[in-house]
mmCIF file with all atom_site columns, C-alpha atoms in Angstrom:
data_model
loop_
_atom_site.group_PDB
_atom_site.id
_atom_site.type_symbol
_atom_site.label_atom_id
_atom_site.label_alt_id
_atom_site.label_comp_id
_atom_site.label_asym_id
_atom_site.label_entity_id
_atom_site.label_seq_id
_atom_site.pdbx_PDB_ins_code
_atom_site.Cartn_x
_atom_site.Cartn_y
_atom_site.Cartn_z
_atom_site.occupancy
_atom_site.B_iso_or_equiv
_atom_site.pdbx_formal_charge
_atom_site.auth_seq_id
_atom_site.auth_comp_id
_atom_site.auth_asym_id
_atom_site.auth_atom_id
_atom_site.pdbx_PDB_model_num
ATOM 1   C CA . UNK U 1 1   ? -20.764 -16.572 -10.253 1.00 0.00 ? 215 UNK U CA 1
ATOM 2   C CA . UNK U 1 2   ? -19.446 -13.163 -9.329  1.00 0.00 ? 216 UNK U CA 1
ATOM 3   C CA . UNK U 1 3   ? -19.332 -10.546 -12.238 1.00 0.00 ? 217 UNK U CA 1
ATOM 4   C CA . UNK U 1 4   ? -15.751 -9.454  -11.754 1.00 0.00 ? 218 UNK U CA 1
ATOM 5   C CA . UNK U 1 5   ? -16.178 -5.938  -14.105 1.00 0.00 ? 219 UNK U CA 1
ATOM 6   C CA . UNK U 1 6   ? -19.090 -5.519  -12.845 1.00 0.00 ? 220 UNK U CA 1
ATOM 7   C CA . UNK U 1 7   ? -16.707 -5.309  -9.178  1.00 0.00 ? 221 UNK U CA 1
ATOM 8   C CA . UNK U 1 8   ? -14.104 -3.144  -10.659 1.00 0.00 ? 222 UNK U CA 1
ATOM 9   C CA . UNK U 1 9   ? -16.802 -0.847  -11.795 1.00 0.00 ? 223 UNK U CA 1
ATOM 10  C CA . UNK U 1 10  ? -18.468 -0.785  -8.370  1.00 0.00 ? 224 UNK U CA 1
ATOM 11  C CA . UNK U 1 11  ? -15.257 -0.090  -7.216  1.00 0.00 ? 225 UNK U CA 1
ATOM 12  C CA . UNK U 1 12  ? -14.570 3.109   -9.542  1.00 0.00 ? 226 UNK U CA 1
ATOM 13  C CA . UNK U 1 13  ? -18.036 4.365   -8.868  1.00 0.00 ? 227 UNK U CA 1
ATOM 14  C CA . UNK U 1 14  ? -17.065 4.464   -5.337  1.00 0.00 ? 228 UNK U CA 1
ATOM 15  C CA . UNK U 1 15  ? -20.318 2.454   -4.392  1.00 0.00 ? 229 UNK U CA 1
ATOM 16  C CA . UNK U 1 16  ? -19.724 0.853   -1.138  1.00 0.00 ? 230 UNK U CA 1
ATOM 17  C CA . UNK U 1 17  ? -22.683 -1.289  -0.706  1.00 0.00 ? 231 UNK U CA 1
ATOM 18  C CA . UNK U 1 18  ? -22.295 -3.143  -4.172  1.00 0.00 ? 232 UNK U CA 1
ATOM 19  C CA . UNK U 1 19  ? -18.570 -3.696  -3.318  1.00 0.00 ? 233 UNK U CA 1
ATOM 20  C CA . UNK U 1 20  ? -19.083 -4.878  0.345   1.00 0.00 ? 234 UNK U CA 1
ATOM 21  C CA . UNK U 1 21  ? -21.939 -7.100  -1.579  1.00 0.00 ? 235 UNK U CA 1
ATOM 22  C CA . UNK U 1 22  ? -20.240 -8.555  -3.802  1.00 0.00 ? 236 UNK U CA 1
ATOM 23  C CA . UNK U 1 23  ? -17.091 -9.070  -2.289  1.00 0.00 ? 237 UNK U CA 1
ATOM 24  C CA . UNK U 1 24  ? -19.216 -10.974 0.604   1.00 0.00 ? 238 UNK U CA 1
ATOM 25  C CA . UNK U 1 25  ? -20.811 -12.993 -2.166  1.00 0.00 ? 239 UNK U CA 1
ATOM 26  C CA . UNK U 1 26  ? -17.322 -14.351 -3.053  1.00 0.00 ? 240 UNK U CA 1
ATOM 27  C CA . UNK U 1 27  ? -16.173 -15.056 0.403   1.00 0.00 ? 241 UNK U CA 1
ATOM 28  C CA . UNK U 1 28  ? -19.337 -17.191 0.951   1.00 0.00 ? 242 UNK U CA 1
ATOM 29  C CA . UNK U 1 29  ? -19.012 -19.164 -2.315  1.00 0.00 ? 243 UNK U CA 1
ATOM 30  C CA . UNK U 1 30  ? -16.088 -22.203 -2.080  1.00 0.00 ? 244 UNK U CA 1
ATOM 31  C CA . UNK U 1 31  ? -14.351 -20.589 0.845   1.00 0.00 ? 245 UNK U CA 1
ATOM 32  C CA . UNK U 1 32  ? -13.334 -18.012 -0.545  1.00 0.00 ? 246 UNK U CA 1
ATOM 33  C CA . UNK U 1 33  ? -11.322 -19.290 -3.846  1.00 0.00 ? 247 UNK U CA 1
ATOM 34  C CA . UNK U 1 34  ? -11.974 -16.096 -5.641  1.00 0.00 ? 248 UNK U CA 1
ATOM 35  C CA . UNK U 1 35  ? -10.818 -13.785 -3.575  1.00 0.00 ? 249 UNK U CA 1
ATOM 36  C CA . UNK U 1 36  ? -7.539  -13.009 -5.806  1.00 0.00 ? 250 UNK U CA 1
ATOM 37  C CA . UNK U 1 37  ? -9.833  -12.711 -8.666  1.00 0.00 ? 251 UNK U CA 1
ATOM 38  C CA . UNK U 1 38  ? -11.946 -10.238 -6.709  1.00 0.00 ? 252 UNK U CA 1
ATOM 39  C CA . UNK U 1 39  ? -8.141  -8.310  -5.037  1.00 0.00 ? 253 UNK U CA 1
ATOM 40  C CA . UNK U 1 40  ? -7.696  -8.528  -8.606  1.00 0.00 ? 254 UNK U CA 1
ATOM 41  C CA . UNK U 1 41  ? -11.382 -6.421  -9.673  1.00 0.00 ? 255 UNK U CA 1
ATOM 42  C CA . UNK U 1 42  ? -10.627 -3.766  -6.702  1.00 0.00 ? 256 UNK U CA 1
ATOM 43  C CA . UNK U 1 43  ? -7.728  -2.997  -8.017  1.00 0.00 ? 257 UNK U CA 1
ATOM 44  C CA . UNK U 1 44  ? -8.868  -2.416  -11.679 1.00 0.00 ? 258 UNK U CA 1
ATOM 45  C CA . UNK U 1 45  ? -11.411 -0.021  -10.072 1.00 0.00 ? 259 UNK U CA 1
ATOM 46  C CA . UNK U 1 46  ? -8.759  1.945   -8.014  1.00 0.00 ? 260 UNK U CA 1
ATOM 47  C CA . UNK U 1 47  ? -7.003  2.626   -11.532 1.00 0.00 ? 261 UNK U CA 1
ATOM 48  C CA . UNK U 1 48  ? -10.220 4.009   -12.382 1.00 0.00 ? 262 UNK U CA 1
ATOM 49  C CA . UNK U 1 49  ? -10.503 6.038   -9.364  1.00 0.00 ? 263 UNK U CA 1
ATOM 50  C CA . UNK U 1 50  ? -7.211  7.111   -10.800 1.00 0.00 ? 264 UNK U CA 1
ATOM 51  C CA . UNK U 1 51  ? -7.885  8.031   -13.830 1.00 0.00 ? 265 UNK U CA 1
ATOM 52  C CA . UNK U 1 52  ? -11.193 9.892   -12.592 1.00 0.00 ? 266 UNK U CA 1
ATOM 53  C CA . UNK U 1 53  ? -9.323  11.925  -10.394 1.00 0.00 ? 267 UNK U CA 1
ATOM 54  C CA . UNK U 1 54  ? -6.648  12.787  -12.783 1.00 0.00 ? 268 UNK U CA 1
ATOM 55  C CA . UNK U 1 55  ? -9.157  14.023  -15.171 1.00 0.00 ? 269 UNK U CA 1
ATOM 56  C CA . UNK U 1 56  ? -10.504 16.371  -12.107 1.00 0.00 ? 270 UNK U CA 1
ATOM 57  C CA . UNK U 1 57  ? -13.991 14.294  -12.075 1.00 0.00 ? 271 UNK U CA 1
ATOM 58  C CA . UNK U 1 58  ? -13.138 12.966  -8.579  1.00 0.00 ? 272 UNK U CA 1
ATOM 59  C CA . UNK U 1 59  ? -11.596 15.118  -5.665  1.00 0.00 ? 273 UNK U CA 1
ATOM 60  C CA . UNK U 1 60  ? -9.099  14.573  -2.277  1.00 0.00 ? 274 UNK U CA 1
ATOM 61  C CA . UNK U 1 61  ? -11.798 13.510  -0.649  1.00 0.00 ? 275 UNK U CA 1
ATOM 62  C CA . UNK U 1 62  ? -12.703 10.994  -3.493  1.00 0.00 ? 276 UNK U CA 1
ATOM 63  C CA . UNK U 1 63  ? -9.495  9.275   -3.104  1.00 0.00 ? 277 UNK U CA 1
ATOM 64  C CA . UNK U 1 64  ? -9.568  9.423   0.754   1.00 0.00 ? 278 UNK U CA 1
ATOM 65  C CA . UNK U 1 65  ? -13.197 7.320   0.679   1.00 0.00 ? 279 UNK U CA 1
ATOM 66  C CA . UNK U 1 66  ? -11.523 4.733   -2.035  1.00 0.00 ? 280 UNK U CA 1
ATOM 67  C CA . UNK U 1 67  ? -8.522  4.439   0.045   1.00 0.00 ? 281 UNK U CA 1
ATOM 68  C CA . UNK U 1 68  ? -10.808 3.566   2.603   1.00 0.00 ? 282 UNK U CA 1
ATOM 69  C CA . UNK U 1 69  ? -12.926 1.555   0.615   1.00 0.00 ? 283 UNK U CA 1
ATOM 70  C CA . UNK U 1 70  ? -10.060 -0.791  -0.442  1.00 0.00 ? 284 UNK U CA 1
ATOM 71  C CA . UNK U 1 71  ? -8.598  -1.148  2.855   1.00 0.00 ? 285 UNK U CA 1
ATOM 72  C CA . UNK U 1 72  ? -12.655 -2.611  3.822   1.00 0.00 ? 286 UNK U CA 1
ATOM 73  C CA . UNK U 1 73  ? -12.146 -4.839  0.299   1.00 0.00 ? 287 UNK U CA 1
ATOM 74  C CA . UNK U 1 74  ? -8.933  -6.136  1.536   1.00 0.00 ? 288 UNK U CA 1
ATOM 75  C CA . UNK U 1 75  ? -10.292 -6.604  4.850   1.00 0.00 ? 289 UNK U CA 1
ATOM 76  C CA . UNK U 1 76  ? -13.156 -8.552  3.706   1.00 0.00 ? 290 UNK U CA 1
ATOM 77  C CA . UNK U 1 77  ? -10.567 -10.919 1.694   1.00 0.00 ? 291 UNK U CA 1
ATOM 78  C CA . UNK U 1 78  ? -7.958  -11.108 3.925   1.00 0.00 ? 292 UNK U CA 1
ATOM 79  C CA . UNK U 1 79  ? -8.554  -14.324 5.394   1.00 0.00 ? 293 UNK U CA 1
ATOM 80  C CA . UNK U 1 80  ? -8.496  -16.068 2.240   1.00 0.00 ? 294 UNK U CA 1
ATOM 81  C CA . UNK U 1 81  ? -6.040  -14.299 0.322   1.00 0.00 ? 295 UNK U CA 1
ATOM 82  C CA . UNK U 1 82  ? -3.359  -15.351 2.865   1.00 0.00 ? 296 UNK U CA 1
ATOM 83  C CA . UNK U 1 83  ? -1.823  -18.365 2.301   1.00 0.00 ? 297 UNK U CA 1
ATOM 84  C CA . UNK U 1 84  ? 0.718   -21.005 3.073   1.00 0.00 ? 298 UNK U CA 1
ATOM 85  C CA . UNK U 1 85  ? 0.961   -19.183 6.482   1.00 0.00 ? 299 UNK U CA 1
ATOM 86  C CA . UNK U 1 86  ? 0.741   -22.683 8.139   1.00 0.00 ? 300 UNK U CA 1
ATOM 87  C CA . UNK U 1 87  ? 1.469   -20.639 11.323  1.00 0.00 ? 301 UNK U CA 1
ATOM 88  C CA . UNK U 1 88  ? 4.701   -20.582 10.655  1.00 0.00 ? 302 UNK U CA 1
ATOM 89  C CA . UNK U 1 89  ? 7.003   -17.019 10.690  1.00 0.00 ? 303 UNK U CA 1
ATOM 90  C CA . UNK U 1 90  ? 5.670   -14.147 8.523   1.00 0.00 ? 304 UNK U CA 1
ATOM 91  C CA . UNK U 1 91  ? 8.259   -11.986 6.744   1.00 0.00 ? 305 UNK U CA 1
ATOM 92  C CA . UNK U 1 92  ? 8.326   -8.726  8.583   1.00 0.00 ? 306 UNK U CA 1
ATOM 93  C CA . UNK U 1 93  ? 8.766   -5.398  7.239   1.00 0.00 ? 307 UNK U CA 1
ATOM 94  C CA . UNK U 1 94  ? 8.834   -2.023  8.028   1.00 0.00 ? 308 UNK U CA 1
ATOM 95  C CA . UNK U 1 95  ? 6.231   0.598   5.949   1.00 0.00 ? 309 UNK U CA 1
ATOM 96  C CA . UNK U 1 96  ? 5.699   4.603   6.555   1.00 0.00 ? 310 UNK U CA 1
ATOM 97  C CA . UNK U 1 97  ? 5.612   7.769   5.149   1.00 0.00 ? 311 UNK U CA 1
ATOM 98  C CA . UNK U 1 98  ? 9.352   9.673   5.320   1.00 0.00 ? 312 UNK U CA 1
ATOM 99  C CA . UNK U 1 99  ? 10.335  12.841  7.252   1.00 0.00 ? 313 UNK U CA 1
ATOM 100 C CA . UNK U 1 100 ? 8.627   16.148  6.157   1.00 0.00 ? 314 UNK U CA 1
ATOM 101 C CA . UNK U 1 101 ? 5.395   13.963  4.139   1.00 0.00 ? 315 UNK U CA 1
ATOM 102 C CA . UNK U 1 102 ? 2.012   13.647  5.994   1.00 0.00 ? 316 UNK U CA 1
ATOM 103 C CA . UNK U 1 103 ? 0.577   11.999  3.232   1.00 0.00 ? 317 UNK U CA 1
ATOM 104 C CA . UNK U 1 104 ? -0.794  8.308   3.943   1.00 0.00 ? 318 UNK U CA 1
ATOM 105 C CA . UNK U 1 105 ? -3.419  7.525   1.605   1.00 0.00 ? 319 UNK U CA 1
ATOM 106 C CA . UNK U 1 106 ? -2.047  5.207   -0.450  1.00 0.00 ? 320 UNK U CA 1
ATOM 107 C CA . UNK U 1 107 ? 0.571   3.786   2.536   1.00 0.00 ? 321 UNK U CA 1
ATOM 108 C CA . UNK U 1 108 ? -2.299  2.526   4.196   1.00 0.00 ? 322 UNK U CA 1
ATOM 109 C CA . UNK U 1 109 ? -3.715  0.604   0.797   1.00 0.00 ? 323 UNK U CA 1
ATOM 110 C CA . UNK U 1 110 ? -0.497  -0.871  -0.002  1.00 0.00 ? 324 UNK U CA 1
ATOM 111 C CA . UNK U 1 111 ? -0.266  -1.776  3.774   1.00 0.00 ? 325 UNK U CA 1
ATOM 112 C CA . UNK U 1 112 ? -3.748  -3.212  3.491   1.00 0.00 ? 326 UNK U CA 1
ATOM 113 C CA . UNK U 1 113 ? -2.389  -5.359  0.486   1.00 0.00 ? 327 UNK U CA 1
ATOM 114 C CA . UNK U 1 114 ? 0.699   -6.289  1.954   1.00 0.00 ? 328 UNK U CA 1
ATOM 115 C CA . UNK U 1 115 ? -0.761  -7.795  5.352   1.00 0.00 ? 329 UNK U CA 1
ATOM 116 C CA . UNK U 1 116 ? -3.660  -10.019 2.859   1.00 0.00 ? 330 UNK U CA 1
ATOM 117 C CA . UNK U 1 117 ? -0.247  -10.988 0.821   1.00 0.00 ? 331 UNK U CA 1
ATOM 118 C CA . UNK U 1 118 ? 0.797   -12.621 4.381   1.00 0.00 ? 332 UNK U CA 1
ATOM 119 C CA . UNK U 1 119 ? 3.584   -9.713  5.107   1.00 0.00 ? 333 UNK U CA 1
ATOM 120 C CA . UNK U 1 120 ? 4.017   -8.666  8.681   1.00 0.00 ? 334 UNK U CA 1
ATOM 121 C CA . UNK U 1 121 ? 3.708   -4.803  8.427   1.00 0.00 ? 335 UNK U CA 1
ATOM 122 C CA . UNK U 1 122 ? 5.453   -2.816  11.237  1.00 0.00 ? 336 UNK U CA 1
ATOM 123 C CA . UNK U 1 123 ? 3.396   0.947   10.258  1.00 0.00 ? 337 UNK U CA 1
ATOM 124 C CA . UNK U 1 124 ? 6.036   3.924   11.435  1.00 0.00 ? 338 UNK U CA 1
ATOM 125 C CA . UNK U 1 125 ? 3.141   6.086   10.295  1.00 0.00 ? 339 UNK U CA 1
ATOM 126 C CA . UNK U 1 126 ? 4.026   9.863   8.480   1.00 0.00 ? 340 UNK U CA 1
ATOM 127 C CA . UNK U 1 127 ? 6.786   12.096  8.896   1.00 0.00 ? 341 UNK U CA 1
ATOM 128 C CA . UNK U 1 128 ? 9.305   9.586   9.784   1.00 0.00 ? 342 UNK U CA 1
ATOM 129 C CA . UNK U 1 129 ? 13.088  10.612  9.888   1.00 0.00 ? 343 UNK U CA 1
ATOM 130 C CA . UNK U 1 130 ? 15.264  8.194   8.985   1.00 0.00 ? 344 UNK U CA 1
ATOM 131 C CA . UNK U 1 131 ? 16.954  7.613   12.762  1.00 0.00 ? 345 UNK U CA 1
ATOM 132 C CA . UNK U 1 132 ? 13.691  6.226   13.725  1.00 0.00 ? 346 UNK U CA 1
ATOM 133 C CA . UNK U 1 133 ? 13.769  3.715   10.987  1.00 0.00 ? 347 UNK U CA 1
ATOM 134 C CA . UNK U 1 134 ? 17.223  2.695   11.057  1.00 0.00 ? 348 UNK U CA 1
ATOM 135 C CA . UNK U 1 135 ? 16.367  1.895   14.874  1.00 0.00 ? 349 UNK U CA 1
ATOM 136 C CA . UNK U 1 136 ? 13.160  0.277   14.060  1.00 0.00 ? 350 UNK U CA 1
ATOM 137 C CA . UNK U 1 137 ? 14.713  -2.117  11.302  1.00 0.00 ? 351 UNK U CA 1
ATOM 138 C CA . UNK U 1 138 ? 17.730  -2.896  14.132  1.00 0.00 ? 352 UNK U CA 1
ATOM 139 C CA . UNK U 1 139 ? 15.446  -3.397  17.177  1.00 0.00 ? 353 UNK U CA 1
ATOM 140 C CA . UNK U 1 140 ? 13.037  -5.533  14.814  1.00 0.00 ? 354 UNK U CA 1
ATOM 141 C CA . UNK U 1 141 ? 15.366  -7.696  12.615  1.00 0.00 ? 355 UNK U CA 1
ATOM 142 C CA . UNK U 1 142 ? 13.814  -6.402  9.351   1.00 0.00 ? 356 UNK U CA 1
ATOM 143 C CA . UNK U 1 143 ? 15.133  -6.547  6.333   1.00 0.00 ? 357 UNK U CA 1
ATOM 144 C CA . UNK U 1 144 ? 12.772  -4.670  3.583   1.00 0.00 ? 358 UNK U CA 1
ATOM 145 C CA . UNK U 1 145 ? 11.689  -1.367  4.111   1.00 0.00 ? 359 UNK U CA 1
ATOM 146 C CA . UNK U 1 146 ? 8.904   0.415   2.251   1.00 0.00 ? 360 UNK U CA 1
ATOM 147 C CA . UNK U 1 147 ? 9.245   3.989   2.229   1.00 0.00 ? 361 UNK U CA 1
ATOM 148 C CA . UNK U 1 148 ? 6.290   6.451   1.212   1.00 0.00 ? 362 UNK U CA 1
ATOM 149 C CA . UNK U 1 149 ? 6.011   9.637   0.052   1.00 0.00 ? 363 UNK U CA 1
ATOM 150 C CA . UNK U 1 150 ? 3.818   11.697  -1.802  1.00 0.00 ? 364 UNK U CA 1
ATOM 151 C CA . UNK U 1 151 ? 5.435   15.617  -2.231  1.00 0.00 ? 365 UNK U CA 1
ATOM 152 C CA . UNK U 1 152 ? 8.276   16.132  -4.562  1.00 0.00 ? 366 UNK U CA 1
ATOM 153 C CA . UNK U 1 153 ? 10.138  16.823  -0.561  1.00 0.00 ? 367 UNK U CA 1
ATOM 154 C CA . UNK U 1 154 ? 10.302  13.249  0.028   1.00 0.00 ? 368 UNK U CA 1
ATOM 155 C CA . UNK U 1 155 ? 13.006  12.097  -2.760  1.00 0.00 ? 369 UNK U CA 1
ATOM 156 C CA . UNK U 1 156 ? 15.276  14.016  -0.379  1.00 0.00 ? 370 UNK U CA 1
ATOM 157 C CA . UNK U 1 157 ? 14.209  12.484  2.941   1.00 0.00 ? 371 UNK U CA 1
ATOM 158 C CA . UNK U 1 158 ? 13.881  8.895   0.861   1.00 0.00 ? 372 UNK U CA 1
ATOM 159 C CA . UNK U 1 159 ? 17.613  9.336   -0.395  1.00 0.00 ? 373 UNK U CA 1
ATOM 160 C CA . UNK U 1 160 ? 18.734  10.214  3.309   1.00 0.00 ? 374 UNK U CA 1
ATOM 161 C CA . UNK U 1 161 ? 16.746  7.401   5.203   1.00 0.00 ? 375 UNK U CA 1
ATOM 162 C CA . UNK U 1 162 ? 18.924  4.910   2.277   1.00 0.00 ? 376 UNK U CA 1
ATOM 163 C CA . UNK U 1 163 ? 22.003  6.702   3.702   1.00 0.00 ? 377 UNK U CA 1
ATOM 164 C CA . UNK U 1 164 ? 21.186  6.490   6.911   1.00 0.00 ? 378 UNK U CA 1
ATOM 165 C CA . UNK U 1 165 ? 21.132  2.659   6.305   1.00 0.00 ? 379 UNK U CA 1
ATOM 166 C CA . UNK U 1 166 ? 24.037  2.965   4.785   1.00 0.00 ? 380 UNK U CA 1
ATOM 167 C CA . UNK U 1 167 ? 26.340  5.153   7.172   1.00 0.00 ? 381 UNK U CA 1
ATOM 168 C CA . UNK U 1 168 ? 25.010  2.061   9.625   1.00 0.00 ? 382 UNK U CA 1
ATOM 169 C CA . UNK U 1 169 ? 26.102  -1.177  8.069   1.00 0.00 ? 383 UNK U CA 1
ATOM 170 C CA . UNK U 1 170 ? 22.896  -2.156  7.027   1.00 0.00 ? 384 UNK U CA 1
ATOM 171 C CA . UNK U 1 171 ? 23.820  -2.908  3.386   1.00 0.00 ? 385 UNK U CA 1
ATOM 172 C CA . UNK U 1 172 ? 21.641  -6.019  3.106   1.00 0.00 ? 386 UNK U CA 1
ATOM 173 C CA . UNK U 1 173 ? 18.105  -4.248  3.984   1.00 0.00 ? 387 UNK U CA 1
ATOM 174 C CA . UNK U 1 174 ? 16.141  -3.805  1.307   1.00 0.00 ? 388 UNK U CA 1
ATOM 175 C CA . UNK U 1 175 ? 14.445  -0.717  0.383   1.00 0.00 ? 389 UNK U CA 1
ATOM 176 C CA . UNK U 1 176 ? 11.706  0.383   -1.958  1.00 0.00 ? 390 UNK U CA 1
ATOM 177 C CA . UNK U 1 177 ? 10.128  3.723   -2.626  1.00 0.00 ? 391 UNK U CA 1
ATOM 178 C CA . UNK U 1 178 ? 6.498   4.640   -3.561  1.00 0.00 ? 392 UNK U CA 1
ATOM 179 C CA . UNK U 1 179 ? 4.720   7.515   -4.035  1.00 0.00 ? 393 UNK U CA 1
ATOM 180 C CA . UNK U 1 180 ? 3.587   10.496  -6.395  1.00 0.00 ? 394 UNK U CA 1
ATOM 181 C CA . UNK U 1 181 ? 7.217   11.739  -7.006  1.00 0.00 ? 395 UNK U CA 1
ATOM 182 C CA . UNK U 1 182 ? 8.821   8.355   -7.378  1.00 0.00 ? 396 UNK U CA 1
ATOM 183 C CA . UNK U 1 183 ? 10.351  7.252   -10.661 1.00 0.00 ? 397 UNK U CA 1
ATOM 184 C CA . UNK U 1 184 ? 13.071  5.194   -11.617 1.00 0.00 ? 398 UNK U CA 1
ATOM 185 C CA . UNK U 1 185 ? 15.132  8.461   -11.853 1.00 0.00 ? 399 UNK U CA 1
ATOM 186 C CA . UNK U 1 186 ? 14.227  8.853   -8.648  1.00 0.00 ? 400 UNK U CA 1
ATOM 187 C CA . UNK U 1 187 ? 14.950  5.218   -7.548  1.00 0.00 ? 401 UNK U CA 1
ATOM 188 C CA . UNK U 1 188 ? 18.440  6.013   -8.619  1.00 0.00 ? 402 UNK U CA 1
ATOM 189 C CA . UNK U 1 189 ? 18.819  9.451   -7.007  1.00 0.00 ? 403 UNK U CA 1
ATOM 190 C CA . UNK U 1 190 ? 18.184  8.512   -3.413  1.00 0.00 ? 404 UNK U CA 1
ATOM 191 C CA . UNK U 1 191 ? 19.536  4.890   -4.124  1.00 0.00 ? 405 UNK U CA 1
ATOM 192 C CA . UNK U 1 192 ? 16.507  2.845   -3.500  1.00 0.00 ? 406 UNK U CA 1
ATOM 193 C CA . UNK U 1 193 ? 16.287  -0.746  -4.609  1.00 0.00 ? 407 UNK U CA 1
ATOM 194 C CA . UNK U 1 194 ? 14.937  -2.080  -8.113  1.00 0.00 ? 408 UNK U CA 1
#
């Protein structure tokens, strides 16, 4: 039986091995049937890598290796977090960081998450203006976009990319905004969805 604190701690600490041990240890036992349980532990222990950072014990380069480190977790899991694919057709949508925001730290986690959650992620990558997108979302038949941004900058390229949508007749995609700067104010300003 997997000590799932004892994971989330692991986690925090930024201590790869124990993870990658652990995590193993609950892929071999029952196929895998604790592997939300253990999504579940990582994620404690990024709020933790969080907080650490927040309170200037851990550094950039602290949240670049846990970024890392929970896109290996989620890799490890993958295979049994997905479920009720039954080969059929994956929901596809588009993720990336918006025009004039290099920042893709935590895009690539929440990419990492969506892909074990069984989501077909189509990664524009940073600095993405909103033609591109609009064009992506039309050439792909996708319906949800997830924008990303982590500098104040990108409520203003997030509310155009919506209005780029917009201006194009594409009322029924969905879009959702993450990010450092993102709020429900924010939500409202550039006209994201809830």
């Amino acid at each position: 039986m997997i000590d799932y604190e004892e994971l989330a701690e692991a986690m925090g600490d930024l201590d790869e091995d124990t993870v990658k041990e652990l995590l193993e240890t609950v892929m071999a036992a029952d196929g895998g049937s604790q592997a939300q349980s253990a999504m579940d532990a990582c994620q404690k222990g990024m709020d933790i890598v969080g907080q650490r950072f927040e309170s200037g014990e851990y550094f950039v380069g602290d949240l670049i290796y846990a970024g890392e480190l929970m896109t290996d977790a989620v890799s490890i899991l993958k295979d049994a977090l997905v479920t009720g694919d039954g080969g059929g057709t994956k929901t596809k949508m588009i993720l990336c960081t918006v025009k004039d925001d290099l920042h893709d730290i935590g895009k690539n986690i929440v990419r990492s998450m969506l892909e074990a959650a069984g989501f077909e992620v189509l990664d524009l990558g940073i600095d993405v203006p909103a033609s591109e997108i609009v064009k992506a979302a039309k050439e792909n038949s996708i319906k949800i976009v997830a924008l990303s941004g982590v500098l104040t900058l990108a409520i203003d390229s997030m509310k155009a990319t919506v209005e780029a949508f917009k201006a194009d007749g594409m009322d029924d995609v969905k879009i959702i905004i993450g990010g450092a700067p993102v709020s429900e104010e924010a939500m409202k300003i550039t006209g994201a969805d809830e």
